[in-house]
mmCIF file of C-alpha atoms and ligand atoms in Angstrom:
data_model
loop_
_atom_site.group_PDB
_atom_site.id
_atom_site.type_symbol
_atom_site.label_atom_id
_atom_site.label_comp_id
_atom_site.label_asym_id
_atom_site.label_seq_id
_atom_site.Cartn_x
_atom_site.Cartn_y
_atom_site.Cartn_z
ATOM 1 C CA MET A 552 41.928 21.544 125.743
ATOM 2 C CA SER A 553 40.551 19.142 123.161
ATOM 3 C CA GLU A 554 42.301 16.575 121.030
ATOM 4 C CA ARG A 555 41.135 15.927 117.500
ATOM 5 C CA GLU A 556 41.574 12.906 115.278
ATOM 6 C CA MET A 557 44.751 12.201 113.358
ATOM 7 C CA TYR A 558 45.243 13.751 109.929
ATOM 8 C CA ASP A 559 47.680 12.829 107.195
ATOM 9 C CA VAL A 560 48.518 16.475 106.551
ATOM 10 C CA ILE A 561 47.902 19.766 108.340
ATOM 11 C CA ILE A 562 48.421 22.891 106.234
ATOM 12 C CA VAL A 563 48.876 26.169 108.112
ATOM 13 C CA GLY A 564 47.998 29.160 105.920
ATOM 14 C CA GLY A 565 45.457 29.815 103.170
ATOM 15 C CA GLY A 566 47.453 31.821 100.608
ATOM 16 C CA PRO A 567 48.297 30.505 97.132
ATOM 17 C CA ALA A 568 50.898 28.074 98.546
ATOM 18 C CA GLY A 569 48.601 26.635 101.231
ATOM 19 C CA LEU A 570 45.527 26.389 99.010
ATOM 20 C CA THR A 571 47.507 24.682 96.238
ATOM 21 C CA ALA A 572 48.975 22.274 98.790
ATOM 22 C CA GLY A 573 45.385 21.594 99.916
ATOM 23 C CA MET A 574 44.250 20.813 96.393
ATOM 24 C CA TYR A 575 47.156 18.468 95.700
ATOM 25 C CA ALA A 576 46.891 16.753 99.089
ATOM 26 C CA MET A 577 43.186 16.066 98.484
ATOM 27 C CA ARG A 578 43.946 14.790 94.985
ATOM 28 C CA ALA A 579 46.461 12.409 96.607
ATOM 29 C CA ALA A 580 43.628 11.165 98.887
ATOM 30 C CA LEU A 581 45.331 12.434 102.037
ATOM 31 C CA LYS A 582 43.184 13.246 105.057
ATOM 32 C CA THR A 583 43.927 16.949 105.095
ATOM 33 C CA VAL A 584 42.965 20.049 107.047
ATOM 34 C CA LEU A 585 43.916 23.657 106.243
ATOM 35 C CA ILE A 586 44.030 26.299 108.972
ATOM 36 C CA GLU A 587 43.645 29.993 108.169
ATOM 37 C CA ARG A 588 43.454 32.742 110.805
ATOM 38 C CA GLY A 589 42.133 35.587 108.660
ATOM 39 C CA MET A 590 41.826 36.419 105.029
ATOM 40 C CA PHE A 591 42.329 33.723 102.397
ATOM 41 C CA GLY A 592 44.818 34.553 99.645
ATOM 42 C CA GLY A 593 47.527 36.192 101.763
ATOM 43 C CA GLN A 594 49.425 38.940 99.920
ATOM 44 C CA MET A 595 47.534 38.066 96.720
ATOM 45 C CA ALA A 596 44.324 39.395 98.316
ATOM 46 C CA LEU A 597 46.036 42.789 98.820
ATOM 47 C CA THR A 598 47.140 43.045 95.186
ATOM 48 C CA LYS A 599 45.030 45.207 92.912
ATOM 49 C CA GLU A 600 45.809 43.463 89.656
ATOM 50 C CA VAL A 601 47.846 40.387 88.885
ATOM 51 C CA GLU A 602 49.371 40.364 85.395
ATOM 52 C CA ASN A 603 51.833 37.511 85.679
ATOM 53 C CA TYR A 604 49.874 34.460 86.762
ATOM 54 C CA PRO A 605 49.963 32.182 83.711
ATOM 55 C CA GLY A 606 46.635 31.773 81.957
ATOM 56 C CA PHE A 607 45.303 35.053 83.343
ATOM 57 C CA PRO A 608 46.774 38.026 81.415
ATOM 58 C CA LYS A 609 45.079 40.368 83.896
ATOM 59 C CA ILE A 610 43.004 39.418 86.932
ATOM 60 C CA GLY A 611 42.115 41.150 90.197
ATOM 61 C CA GLY A 612 44.105 39.812 93.175
ATOM 62 C CA PHE A 613 40.947 39.229 95.167
ATOM 63 C CA GLU A 614 39.277 37.469 92.230
ATOM 64 C CA LEU A 615 42.286 35.158 91.862
ATOM 65 C CA CYS A 616 42.055 34.352 95.610
ATOM 66 C CA GLU A 617 38.427 33.387 95.166
ATOM 67 C CA LYS A 618 39.390 31.092 92.314
ATOM 68 C CA PHE A 619 42.114 29.392 94.412
ATOM 69 C CA LEU A 620 39.703 28.924 97.320
ATOM 70 C CA GLU A 621 36.882 27.660 95.109
ATOM 71 C CA HIS A 622 39.279 25.217 93.444
ATOM 72 C CA ALA A 623 40.536 23.848 96.793
ATOM 73 C CA LYS A 624 36.968 23.560 98.121
ATOM 74 C CA ALA A 625 35.954 21.631 94.994
ATOM 75 C CA TYR A 626 38.005 18.746 96.490
ATOM 76 C CA ASP A 627 36.123 19.044 99.802
ATOM 77 C CA LEU A 628 39.216 20.270 101.620
ATOM 78 C CA GLU A 629 38.462 20.654 105.337
ATOM 79 C CA ILE A 630 39.152 24.215 106.479
ATOM 80 C CA ILE A 631 39.367 25.525 110.038
ATOM 81 C CA GLU A 632 39.186 29.321 110.295
ATOM 82 C CA LYS A 633 41.163 29.808 113.495
ATOM 83 C CA GLU A 634 44.617 30.946 114.475
ATOM 84 C CA ALA A 635 47.313 28.306 114.845
ATOM 85 C CA VAL A 636 49.594 29.226 117.747
ATOM 86 C CA ALA A 637 52.257 26.492 117.803
ATOM 87 C CA THR A 638 53.716 23.635 115.802
ATOM 88 C CA GLU A 639 54.942 20.847 118.050
ATOM 89 C CA PRO A 640 57.207 18.316 116.331
ATOM 90 C CA GLY A 641 56.965 14.734 117.538
ATOM 91 C CA VAL A 642 58.400 11.300 116.862
ATOM 92 C CA ASP A 643 55.198 9.413 116.045
ATOM 93 C CA TYR A 644 53.367 12.443 114.679
ATOM 94 C CA HIS A 645 53.550 16.241 114.618
ATOM 95 C CA SER A 646 50.945 18.499 116.266
ATOM 96 C CA VAL A 647 49.503 21.940 115.645
ATOM 97 C CA ARG A 648 47.910 23.821 118.524
ATOM 98 C CA LEU A 649 45.067 26.266 117.807
ATOM 99 C CA VAL A 650 44.222 29.425 119.727
ATOM 100 C CA ASP A 651 41.193 27.765 121.381
ATOM 101 C CA GLY A 652 43.399 24.974 122.793
ATOM 102 C CA THR A 653 42.500 22.359 120.179
ATOM 103 C CA ILE A 654 45.446 20.163 119.215
ATOM 104 C CA LEU A 655 45.524 18.586 115.772
ATOM 105 C CA HIS A 656 47.879 15.711 114.949
ATOM 106 C CA ALA A 657 49.275 14.693 111.573
ATOM 107 C CA HIS A 658 52.069 12.737 109.941
ATOM 108 C CA ALA A 659 53.063 15.821 107.929
ATOM 109 C CA VAL A 660 52.716 19.558 108.460
ATOM 110 C CA ILE A 661 52.986 22.087 105.638
ATOM 111 C CA LEU A 662 53.759 25.565 106.958
ATOM 112 C CA ALA A 663 52.406 28.177 104.541
ATOM 113 C CA ALA A 664 52.039 31.228 106.768
ATOM 114 C CA GLY A 665 53.512 33.742 104.282
ATOM 115 C CA GLY A 666 54.960 37.026 105.420
ATOM 116 C CA THR A 667 54.190 40.570 106.547
ATOM 117 C CA ALA A 668 55.148 44.025 105.282
ATOM 118 C CA LYS A 669 58.260 45.467 106.955
ATOM 119 C CA LYS A 670 58.110 48.769 108.808
ATOM 120 C CA LEU A 671 60.342 51.795 108.207
ATOM 121 C CA GLN A 672 60.744 52.194 111.953
ATOM 122 C CA VAL A 673 60.837 56.010 111.917
ATOM 123 C CA PRO A 674 59.116 58.409 114.331
ATOM 124 C CA GLY A 675 55.496 59.007 113.387
ATOM 125 C CA GLU A 676 55.048 55.695 111.531
ATOM 126 C CA GLU A 677 53.318 53.577 114.137
ATOM 127 C CA GLU A 678 51.038 56.263 115.568
ATOM 128 C CA ASN A 679 49.860 57.350 112.087
ATOM 129 C CA PHE A 680 49.037 53.860 110.811
ATOM 130 C CA GLY A 681 45.521 54.221 109.402
ATOM 131 C CA LYS A 682 45.795 58.020 109.595
ATOM 132 C CA GLY A 683 47.873 58.468 106.459
ATOM 133 C CA VAL A 684 50.432 55.685 106.846
ATOM 134 C CA SER A 685 49.551 52.593 104.838
ATOM 135 C CA TYR A 686 51.143 49.329 103.697
ATOM 136 C CA CYS A 687 48.442 48.537 101.120
ATOM 137 C CA ALA A 688 47.676 50.763 98.127
ATOM 138 C CA THR A 689 44.743 48.644 97.027
ATOM 139 C CA CYS A 690 43.137 48.870 100.448
ATOM 140 C CA ASP A 691 43.739 52.576 101.156
ATOM 141 C CA GLY A 692 44.513 54.321 97.847
ATOM 142 C CA PHE A 693 40.883 55.333 97.433
ATOM 143 C CA PHE A 694 41.108 57.620 100.505
ATOM 144 C CA PHE A 695 43.763 59.719 98.743
ATOM 145 C CA ARG A 696 41.860 60.405 95.538
ATOM 146 C CA GLY A 697 43.098 63.702 94.028
ATOM 147 C CA LYS A 698 45.717 64.166 96.797
ATOM 148 C CA VAL A 699 49.516 64.085 96.922
ATOM 149 C CA VAL A 700 51.050 60.892 98.304
ATOM 150 C CA ALA A 701 54.524 59.498 98.926
ATOM 151 C CA VAL A 702 55.575 55.925 98.199
ATOM 152 C CA VAL A 703 58.692 54.579 99.911
ATOM 153 C CA GLY A 704 60.736 51.702 98.453
ATOM 154 C CA GLY A 705 62.371 50.535 95.256
ATOM 155 C CA GLY A 706 61.176 46.942 94.803
ATOM 156 C CA ASP A 707 58.386 45.554 92.642
ATOM 157 C CA THR A 708 55.733 46.360 95.241
ATOM 158 C CA ALA A 709 56.751 50.037 95.496
ATOM 159 C CA LEU A 710 56.884 50.428 91.704
ATOM 160 C CA GLU A 711 53.636 48.590 91.053
ATOM 161 C CA ASP A 712 51.760 50.422 93.780
ATOM 162 C CA ALA A 713 53.196 53.826 92.778
ATOM 163 C CA LEU A 714 51.712 53.178 89.314
ATOM 164 C CA TYR A 715 48.403 52.204 90.835
ATOM 165 C CA LEU A 716 48.332 55.306 93.069
ATOM 166 C CA ALA A 717 49.252 57.566 90.117
ATOM 167 C CA LYS A 718 45.886 56.674 88.578
ATOM 168 C CA ILE A 719 43.940 57.809 91.649
ATOM 169 C CA THR A 720 45.974 60.626 93.192
ATOM 170 C CA SER A 721 47.181 63.964 91.793
ATOM 171 C CA LYS A 722 50.884 63.231 92.392
ATOM 172 C CA VAL A 723 53.096 60.439 93.707
ATOM 173 C CA TYR A 724 56.580 61.050 95.108
ATOM 174 C CA LEU A 725 58.500 57.786 94.849
ATOM 175 C CA ILE A 726 61.260 57.862 97.451
ATOM 176 C CA HIS A 727 64.077 55.362 97.156
ATOM 177 C CA ARG A 728 67.198 55.076 99.292
ATOM 178 C CA ARG A 729 69.505 54.287 96.366
ATOM 179 C CA ASP A 730 69.915 55.532 92.776
ATOM 180 C CA ALA A 731 68.800 52.260 91.161
ATOM 181 C CA PHE A 732 65.607 50.301 91.621
ATOM 182 C CA ARG A 733 65.513 46.681 92.660
ATOM 183 C CA GLY A 734 62.123 46.199 90.956
ATOM 184 C CA SER A 735 61.716 44.658 87.484
ATOM 185 C CA ARG A 736 62.750 46.526 84.328
ATOM 186 C CA ILE A 737 59.225 46.621 82.892
ATOM 187 C CA LEU A 738 57.853 48.307 86.014
ATOM 188 C CA GLN A 739 60.779 50.756 86.094
ATOM 189 C CA GLN A 740 60.011 51.758 82.495
ATOM 190 C CA ARG A 741 56.356 52.297 83.321
ATOM 191 C CA VAL A 742 57.169 54.351 86.421
ATOM 192 C CA MET A 743 59.567 56.551 84.467
ATOM 193 C CA ALA A 744 56.973 57.109 81.749
ATOM 194 C CA GLU A 745 54.258 58.138 84.228
ATOM 195 C CA PRO A 746 54.125 61.976 84.450
ATOM 196 C CA ARG A 747 52.369 61.920 87.826
ATOM 197 C CA ILE A 748 55.268 60.081 89.498
ATOM 198 C CA GLU A 749 58.289 62.100 90.645
ATOM 199 C CA ILE A 750 61.231 59.939 91.703
ATOM 200 C CA ILE A 751 63.402 61.070 94.597
ATOM 201 C CA TYR A 752 66.589 58.965 94.657
ATOM 202 C CA ASP A 753 69.216 58.456 97.368
ATOM 203 C CA THR A 754 66.781 59.620 100.007
ATOM 204 C CA VAL A 755 65.366 58.210 103.209
ATOM 205 C CA VAL A 756 62.359 59.238 105.257
ATOM 206 C CA SER A 757 63.568 60.318 108.687
ATOM 207 C CA ARG A 758 60.203 61.253 110.218
ATOM 208 C CA ILE A 759 56.475 61.227 109.439
ATOM 209 C CA ASN A 760 54.893 64.481 110.591
ATOM 210 C CA SER A 761 51.269 64.786 111.613
ATOM 211 C CA ASP A 762 48.671 66.863 113.416
ATOM 212 C CA SER A 763 45.427 65.804 115.095
ATOM 213 C CA SER A 764 43.831 64.907 111.747
ATOM 214 C CA GLY A 765 46.675 62.686 110.539
ATOM 215 C CA VAL A 766 49.770 62.817 108.343
ATOM 216 C CA ARG A 767 50.748 66.253 107.033
ATOM 217 C CA GLY A 768 54.202 65.609 105.640
ATOM 218 C CA ILE A 769 57.491 63.760 105.798
ATOM 219 C CA SER A 770 61.047 64.774 106.606
ATOM 220 C CA LEU A 771 63.579 63.572 104.045
ATOM 221 C CA PHE A 772 67.329 63.148 104.152
ATOM 222 C CA ASN A 773 69.410 62.883 100.985
ATOM 223 C CA LYS A 774 72.213 60.416 101.667
ATOM 224 C CA LYS A 775 74.513 61.824 98.963
ATOM 225 C CA SER A 776 74.084 65.588 99.431
ATOM 226 C CA GLU A 777 73.228 65.215 103.131
ATOM 227 C CA GLU A 778 70.454 67.787 102.622
ATOM 228 C CA GLN A 779 67.283 67.646 104.675
ATOM 229 C CA ARG A 780 63.928 68.736 103.333
ATOM 230 C CA GLU A 781 60.252 68.655 104.212
ATOM 231 C CA LEU A 782 57.647 67.303 101.824
ATOM 232 C CA ALA A 783 53.930 68.015 102.246
ATOM 233 C CA THR A 784 51.768 64.909 101.838
ATOM 234 C CA GLU A 785 48.729 63.365 103.487
ATOM 235 C CA GLY A 786 49.575 59.791 102.559
ATOM 236 C CA VAL A 787 52.704 57.682 103.020
ATOM 237 C CA PHE A 788 52.664 54.239 101.446
ATOM 238 C CA ILE A 789 55.523 52.103 102.741
ATOM 239 C CA PHE A 790 56.754 49.171 100.638
ATOM 240 C CA VAL A 791 60.202 48.366 101.968
ATOM 241 C CA GLY A 792 60.026 44.605 101.881
ATOM 242 C CA PHE A 793 58.688 41.739 103.670
ATOM 243 C CA SER A 794 59.430 39.465 106.676
ATOM 244 C CA PRO A 795 58.471 35.804 106.857
ATOM 245 C CA ASN A 796 55.748 34.886 109.375
ATOM 246 C CA ASN A 797 57.976 32.325 111.056
ATOM 247 C CA GLN A 798 56.442 32.411 114.546
ATOM 248 C CA LEU A 799 55.025 28.906 114.027
ATOM 249 C CA VAL A 800 58.277 27.434 112.798
ATOM 250 C CA PRO A 801 59.550 25.147 115.579
ATOM 251 C CA ALA A 802 62.937 25.838 117.137
ATOM 252 C CA GLY A 803 65.446 23.487 115.571
ATOM 253 C CA ILE A 804 64.249 24.104 112.017
ATOM 254 C CA ASN A 805 67.011 25.743 109.998
ATOM 255 C CA ARG A 806 66.467 29.339 108.818
ATOM 256 C CA ASN A 807 68.636 31.878 107.034
ATOM 257 C CA PRO A 808 69.832 35.028 108.841
ATOM 258 C CA THR A 809 66.689 36.959 107.788
ATOM 259 C CA GLY A 810 64.362 34.291 109.144
ATOM 260 C CA TYR A 811 63.323 32.496 105.951
ATOM 261 C CA VAL A 812 63.066 28.726 106.387
ATOM 262 C CA LEU A 813 65.647 26.587 104.598
ATOM 263 C CA THR A 814 64.263 23.572 102.750
ATOM 264 C CA ASP A 815 65.381 20.992 100.237
ATOM 265 C CA GLU A 816 63.959 20.719 96.717
ATOM 266 C CA LYS A 817 60.858 18.970 98.104
ATOM 267 C CA CYS A 818 60.196 22.007 100.353
ATOM 268 C CA GLU A 819 60.963 19.749 103.330
ATOM 269 C CA THR A 820 62.778 21.271 106.303
ATOM 270 C CA ASN A 821 65.523 19.541 108.311
ATOM 271 C CA MET A 822 62.713 17.974 110.416
ATOM 272 C CA ALA A 823 61.202 15.010 108.562
ATOM 273 C CA GLY A 824 57.544 15.573 107.712
ATOM 274 C CA ILE A 825 57.607 19.341 108.278
ATOM 275 C CA PHE A 826 57.498 21.360 105.065
ATOM 276 C CA ALA A 827 57.692 25.113 104.418
ATOM 277 C CA VAL A 828 56.245 26.719 101.300
ATOM 278 C CA GLY A 829 55.688 30.096 99.639
ATOM 279 C CA ASP A 830 56.957 33.351 101.137
ATOM 280 C CA LEU A 831 58.017 31.612 104.357
ATOM 281 C CA ARG A 832 60.752 29.656 102.593
ATOM 282 C CA GLN A 833 64.053 30.960 101.271
ATOM 283 C CA LYS A 834 63.991 30.941 97.499
ATOM 284 C CA TYR A 835 65.046 32.983 94.489
ATOM 285 C CA ALA A 836 61.848 35.075 94.190
ATOM 286 C CA ASN A 837 58.437 35.463 95.761
ATOM 287 C CA GLN A 838 55.700 35.170 93.180
ATOM 288 C CA ILE A 839 52.174 33.732 93.235
ATOM 289 C CA VAL A 840 53.141 31.139 90.649
ATOM 290 C CA LEU A 841 56.145 30.091 92.754
ATOM 291 C CA ALA A 842 54.059 29.894 95.929
ATOM 292 C CA ALA A 843 51.563 27.682 94.091
ATOM 293 C CA ALA A 844 54.421 25.539 92.767
ATOM 294 C CA ASP A 845 55.778 25.128 96.307
ATOM 295 C CA GLY A 846 52.337 24.053 97.515
ATOM 296 C CA CYS A 847 52.215 21.393 94.805
ATOM 297 C CA THR A 848 55.762 20.157 95.518
ATOM 298 C CA ALA A 849 55.224 19.927 99.283
ATOM 299 C CA ALA A 850 51.885 18.114 98.969
ATOM 300 C CA LEU A 851 53.320 15.542 96.536
ATOM 301 C CA ALA A 852 56.342 15.025 98.805
ATOM 302 C CA ALA A 853 54.089 14.835 101.873
ATOM 303 C CA ALA A 854 52.023 12.140 100.121
ATOM 304 C CA HIS A 855 55.158 9.996 99.670
ATOM 305 C CA TYR A 856 56.205 10.669 103.254
ATOM 306 C CA VAL A 857 52.803 9.672 104.660
ATOM 307 C CA GLU A 858 52.689 6.572 102.481
ATOM 308 C CA ARG A 859 56.145 5.500 103.716
ATOM 309 C CA ARG A 860 55.201 6.067 107.356
ATOM 310 C CA LYS A 861 51.936 4.159 107.031
ATOM 311 C CA GLY A 862 53.785 1.385 105.181
ATOM 312 C CA ALA A 863 56.250 1.240 108.052
ATOM 313 C CA GLY A 864 53.347 0.937 110.496
ATOM 314 C CA THR A 865 53.920 4.224 112.358
HETATM 315 P P1 NAP B 1442 61.824 43.940 98.036
HETATM 316 O O1 NAP B 1442 61.997 43.401 96.658
HETATM 317 O O2 NAP B 1442 62.578 43.332 99.154
HETATM 318 O O3 NAP B 1442 62.164 45.502 97.988
HETATM 319 C C1 NAP B 1442 62.193 46.286 99.129
HETATM 320 C C2 NAP B 1442 62.617 47.695 98.743
HETATM 321 O O4 NAP B 1442 62.558 48.526 99.901
HETATM 322 C C3 NAP B 1442 64.042 47.756 98.200
HETATM 323 O O5 NAP B 1442 64.111 48.670 97.141
HETATM 324 C C4 NAP B 1442 64.835 48.257 99.411
HETATM 325 O O6 NAP B 1442 65.937 49.061 99.046
HETATM 326 C C5 NAP B 1442 63.834 49.139 100.108
HETATM 327 N N1 NAP B 1442 64.058 49.211 101.541
HETATM 328 C C6 NAP B 1442 64.215 48.197 102.440
HETATM 329 N N2 NAP B 1442 64.355 48.662 103.690
HETATM 330 C C7 NAP B 1442 64.265 50.002 103.594
HETATM 331 C C8 NAP B 1442 64.334 51.060 104.536
HETATM 332 N N3 NAP B 1442 64.499 50.816 105.842
HETATM 333 N N4 NAP B 1442 64.217 52.329 104.096
HETATM 334 C C9 NAP B 1442 64.034 52.571 102.788
HETATM 335 N N5 NAP B 1442 63.954 51.632 101.838
HETATM 336 C C10 NAP B 1442 64.076 50.364 102.242
HETATM 337 O O7 NAP B 1442 60.275 43.894 98.516
HETATM 338 P P2 NAP B 1442 58.911 43.959 97.690
HETATM 339 O O8 NAP B 1442 58.948 45.042 96.686
HETATM 340 O O9 NAP B 1442 57.826 43.937 98.687
HETATM 341 O O10 NAP B 1442 58.884 42.587 96.918
HETATM 342 C C11 NAP B 1442 58.936 41.338 97.648
HETATM 343 C C12 NAP B 1442 58.961 40.207 96.644
HETATM 344 O O11 NAP B 1442 57.701 40.128 95.965
HETATM 345 C C13 NAP B 1442 60.025 40.378 95.566
HETATM 346 O O12 NAP B 1442 60.570 39.128 95.253
HETATM 347 C C14 NAP B 1442 59.251 40.908 94.388
HETATM 348 O O13 NAP B 1442 59.842 40.599 93.141
HETATM 349 C C15 NAP B 1442 57.901 40.219 94.555
HETATM 350 N N6 NAP B 1442 56.826 41.019 93.948
HETATM 351 C C16 NAP B 1442 56.587 40.817 92.632
HETATM 352 C C17 NAP B 1442 55.606 41.570 92.005
HETATM 353 C C18 NAP B 1442 55.353 41.359 90.533
HETATM 354 O O14 NAP B 1442 56.131 40.671 89.905
HETATM 355 N N7 NAP B 1442 54.313 41.899 89.962
HETATM 356 C C19 NAP B 1442 54.861 42.517 92.717
HETATM 357 C C20 NAP B 1442 55.150 42.705 94.065
HETATM 358 C C21 NAP B 1442 56.153 41.948 94.669
HETATM 359 P P3 NAP B 1442 67.264 48.402 98.384
HETATM 360 O O15 NAP B 1442 66.902 48.080 96.983
HETATM 361 O O16 NAP B 1442 68.262 49.503 98.533
HETATM 362 O O17 NAP B 1442 67.585 47.205 99.210
#
């Protein structure tokens, strides 16, 4: 186990919230390190096109990630590409433990670990992941060119990705468990105007059926008529929401019943000096612009916190 020097701020996560926090922390002259275990950009990197980030009427998700990363690196932000495995709150300082045993210390920690796609939890889902079951249209849509696919969900992700898949595939069944979508009105209008999308309301997927070469179809159950039916498809894209990656959130930090971290308006948790930003934190909506705003808020608040602590001689 090795101990590293003391930082002002440790940021865990390199999505839009973490990278923005990194930029603002560096601009505030804080000694800062950002830890990322995998791909920079988080969910943004999995998005085909972003049309609602101000200043960019239309930009590829991956391209926007590169811009965030480039911008943060322009301030010489130190980045460690390793997995963080624990956040250990302390009195004099907080610590973050990495997978290789390294322990980093800092006055403030900004948790920006984002979230992960939820599973349907039906038979056939887990074993067919990568064999027809997907949680990322941008990553896997190409494999279903000219084929029939099913999209499950009724939020913005399901609507947006159904539209994306309609451009590549021959037909998209959009299966939603209710008779009204949760996703935004503009996306609903586009989905309804797309002839290659057929909407199946009030219906849940009860099973994903496969043979040795992968998914062959899905079993559906209509909650109103109570009818069951089989639908032939080789691809099932599941977009039924998102869970916060809260494994690194220390016990004792307040969360809501679904696991999102509760913060004040500075993005600070109930533990002084520990902040939560972006999709990890409970807030009205999850958007790239809001994640970036959280990163800014937390870094500015962390700067005041660090200044106060240093002023107090701790
Ligand atoms: P979401 O808004 O939570 O929607 C999840 C959808 O899946 C809901 O329609 C829900 O149905 C359905 N669902 C949940 N569990 C299910 C189950 N077990 N079986 C069948 N259906 C199930 O999630 P999201 O679409 O991933 O969006 C997450 C956040 O990102 C949202 O705030 C969204 O606005 C934002 N986002 C924005 C954009 C954009 O603005 N361009 C794009 C993507 C995501 P019910 O409606 O019945 O609950």
